[in-house]
Coordinates of C-alpha atoms in Angstrom, one line a residue:
M1395 CA 0.0 0.0 0.0
D1396 CA 3.0 2.3 0.6
E1397 CA 4.1 1.8 -3.0
M1398 CA 0.5 2.4 -4.2
A1399 CA 0.4 5.6 -2.2
K1400 CA 3.6 6.7 -3.9
L1401 CA 2.0 6.2 -7.3
V1402 CA -0.9 8.4 -6.2
E1403 CA 1.5 11.0 -4.9
A1404 CA 3.4 10.9 -8.2
G1405 CA 0.2 11.4 -10.2
K1406 CA 0.5 8.0 -11.9
I1407 CA -2.9 6.8 -10.5
R1408 CA -5.8 8.6 -8.9
S1409 CA -6.8 6.1 -6.3
V1410 CA -6.1 2.7 -4.8
G1411 CA -8.2 -0.4 -5.2
V1412 CA -7.7 -4.1 -4.4
S1413 CA -9.2 -7.4 -5.6
N1414 CA -10.5 -10.3 -3.5
F1415 CA -9.4 -8.8 -0.2
N1416 CA -11.1 -10.3 2.8
P1417 CA -12.2 -8.0 5.7
E1418 CA -8.8 -8.3 7.6
R1419 CA -6.8 -7.5 4.5
M1420 CA -9.1 -4.6 3.6
R1421 CA -8.7 -3.2 7.1
R1422 CA -4.9 -3.5 6.9
A1423 CA -4.8 -1.8 3.5
H1424 CA -7.1 0.9 4.7
R1425 CA -5.0 1.6 7.8
Q1426 CA -1.8 1.8 5.7
L1427 CA -3.3 4.1 3.1
Q1428 CA -4.7 6.4 5.9
K1429 CA -1.1 7.0 6.9
H1430 CA -0.7 8.7 3.6
G1431 CA -4.0 10.5 3.8
L1432 CA -5.6 8.2 1.2
P1433 CA -8.7 6.0 1.4
L1434 CA -9.0 2.5 0.0
A1435 CA -11.3 3.2 -2.9
A1436 CA -12.5 -0.2 -4.0
N1437 CA -12.4 -4.0 -3.5
Q1438 CA -13.2 -6.0 -6.6
V1439 CA -14.9 -9.3 -5.6
Y1440 CA -17.0 -12.1 -6.9
Y1441 CA -20.7 -11.3 -6.2
S1442 CA -24.0 -12.3 -7.8
L1443 CA -27.4 -13.7 -7.0
L1444 CA -25.7 -17.1 -7.0
D1445 CA -22.7 -16.2 -4.9
R1446 CA -23.4 -13.9 -2.0
S1447 CA -20.5 -15.0 0.2
I1448 CA -19.4 -11.4 0.8
E1449 CA -22.6 -10.8 2.7
Q1450 CA -21.7 -13.7 5.1
D1451 CA -17.9 -13.4 5.5
G1452 CA -17.9 -9.7 6.5
T1453 CA -16.5 -8.3 3.3
L1454 CA -19.6 -6.3 2.5
E1455 CA -20.0 -5.1 6.1
T1456 CA -16.4 -4.0 6.3
A1457 CA -16.6 -2.2 2.9
K1458 CA -19.7 -0.3 4.2
E1459 CA -17.9 0.6 7.5
L1460 CA -14.7 1.8 5.7
G1461 CA -16.5 3.5 2.8
V1462 CA -14.9 1.1 0.2
T1463 CA -16.8 0.6 -3.0
I1464 CA -17.4 -3.1 -3.9
I1465 CA -16.9 -3.8 -7.6
A1466 CA -18.8 -7.0 -8.3
Y1467 CA -17.3 -9.2 -11.0
T1468 CA -19.0 -12.1 -12.7
P1469 CA -22.4 -10.7 -11.8
L1470 CA -24.1 -12.9 -14.5
E1471 CA -22.3 -16.1 -13.5
S1472 CA -20.5 -16.4 -16.9
G1473 CA -23.9 -16.1 -18.7
L1474 CA -25.8 -18.5 -16.5
L1475 CA -28.1 -15.8 -15.2
T1476 CA -28.9 -14.6 -18.7
G1477 CA -31.0 -17.8 -19.2
K1478 CA -29.3 -18.6 -22.5
Y1479 CA -28.0 -22.0 -21.4
H1480 CA -31.4 -22.9 -19.9
K1481 CA -33.1 -22.1 -23.1
N1482 CA -30.4 -23.6 -25.4
P1483 CA -28.2 -26.2 -23.6
E1484 CA -26.5 -26.9 -27.0
L1485 CA -24.5 -23.7 -26.3
L1486 CA -22.6 -25.6 -23.6
K1487 CA -20.9 -27.6 -26.4
K1488 CA -19.0 -24.5 -27.4
K1489 CA -17.5 -24.1 -23.9
P1490 CA -14.3 -25.7 -22.7
P1491 CA -14.9 -28.9 -20.6
F1492 CA -14.3 -27.2 -17.3
W1493 CA -16.8 -24.5 -18.0
R1494 CA -19.3 -27.0 -19.4
V1495 CA -19.3 -28.9 -16.2
R1496 CA -19.5 -25.8 -14.0
L1497 CA -22.4 -24.3 -16.0
R1498 CA -24.3 -27.6 -16.3
R1499 CA -24.1 -27.9 -12.4
G1500 CA -25.3 -24.3 -12.1
M1501 CA -28.2 -24.7 -14.5
E1502 CA -30.4 -26.9 -12.3
K1503 CA -29.8 -24.9 -9.1
S1504 CA -30.5 -21.6 -10.9
R1505 CA -33.6 -22.7 -12.9
K1506 CA -36.2 -21.1 -10.5
L1507 CA -34.0 -18.0 -10.1
V1508 CA -33.6 -17.5 -13.9
S1509 CA -37.4 -18.1 -14.4
T1510 CA -38.1 -15.4 -11.8
L1511 CA -35.6 -13.0 -13.4
E1512 CA -37.4 -13.5 -16.7
E1513 CA -40.8 -13.0 -15.1
I1514 CA -39.8 -9.8 -13.4
G1515 CA -38.1 -8.6 -16.6
E1516 CA -41.4 -8.8 -18.5
R1517 CA -42.7 -6.0 -16.3
Y1518 CA -39.9 -3.8 -17.4
N1519 CA -39.4 -5.0 -20.9
A1520 CA -36.0 -6.2 -19.7
T1521 CA -34.0 -9.3 -20.0
A1522 CA -33.1 -11.7 -17.2
A1523 CA -29.5 -10.3 -17.4
Q1524 CA -30.7 -6.7 -16.9
V1525 CA -32.8 -7.7 -13.9
A1526 CA -29.8 -9.6 -12.3
L1527 CA -27.6 -6.5 -12.9
N1528 CA -30.3 -4.2 -11.6
W1529 CA -30.5 -6.3 -8.4
I1530 CA -26.8 -5.9 -7.8
I1531 CA -26.7 -2.2 -8.3
H1532 CA -29.8 -1.5 -6.2
T1533 CA -29.8 -4.1 -3.4
Q1534 CA -26.9 -2.7 -1.4
G1535 CA -27.3 1.0 -2.1
D1536 CA -24.4 2.9 -3.5
I1537 CA -21.7 0.7 -2.0
V1538 CA -21.8 -1.9 -4.8
V1539 CA -21.2 -1.4 -8.5
T1540 CA -20.7 -4.1 -11.1
I1541 CA -18.5 -4.9 -14.1
P1542 CA -20.3 -7.4 -16.3
G1543 CA -18.1 -9.0 -18.9
V1544 CA -19.1 -8.6 -22.5
T1545 CA -18.0 -10.3 -25.7
S1546 CA -20.0 -8.1 -28.1
V1547 CA -21.3 -4.6 -28.6
R1548 CA -24.8 -6.1 -28.3
Q1549 CA -24.1 -7.4 -24.8
A1550 CA -22.6 -4.1 -23.8
E1551 CA -25.7 -2.3 -25.0
E1552 CA -28.0 -4.8 -23.3
N1553 CA -26.1 -4.4 -20.0
T1554 CA -26.7 -0.6 -20.0
G1555 CA -30.4 -1.3 -20.2
A1556 CA -30.1 -2.4 -16.5
M1557 CA -29.9 1.2 -15.6
R1558 CA -33.3 2.3 -17.1
F1559 CA -35.5 0.9 -14.3
K1560 CA -35.3 0.1 -10.6
L1561 CA -36.6 -3.0 -9.0
S1562 CA -39.2 -2.6 -6.3
D1563 CA -38.5 -3.5 -2.8
D1564 CA -40.8 -6.5 -3.2
E1565 CA -39.0 -7.7 -6.3
I1566 CA -35.7 -7.4 -4.5
A1567 CA -37.0 -9.3 -1.5
R1568 CA -38.4 -12.1 -3.8
L1569 CA -35.0 -12.4 -5.6
D1570 CA -33.3 -12.4 -2.2
E1571 CA -35.5 -15.2 -1.0
I1572 CA -34.9 -17.4 -4.0
S1573 CA -31.2 -16.6 -4.0
H1574 CA -30.8 -17.5 -0.3
S1575 CA -32.8 -20.8 -0.8
I1576 CA -30.1 -21.9 -3.4
H1577 CA -27.3 -21.7 -0.9

């Protein structure tokens, strides 16, 4: 963190972020940066409706306490929460063996969740992916942002559609309930 602070002081970077830091490491980084008058800006972690471990292991709570932004990566679970593999399992054949197994395992446990994402999406003229992204950006307030991966302009454009509506508290609660029942 001292070296990162030097980069900020030299004008090479504007802020300091980390990736996959647990609460203890976040606190240590935060304390060290404070010695230089700098905040820890962000912690990039795995977070989605299918993996909410940061809510249980203290990472999210620590981020809120320290004012650290959580940047959620893999928010669509490598496409699983888009529903495309549920609708067309043949797409799995294009994936490498490791991913095929991982996605196939996730398909069954996520079936009800994806169905609910699609159902809610109909109300907003939105896709399951847009609803899943909307959940991430609204469920924890301003502390969580997301960086969905894209492989095409179409996907990037679709992802931006997640910002044109806001899920209701009841819809968020319904997705939370289904998400928690999976774990």
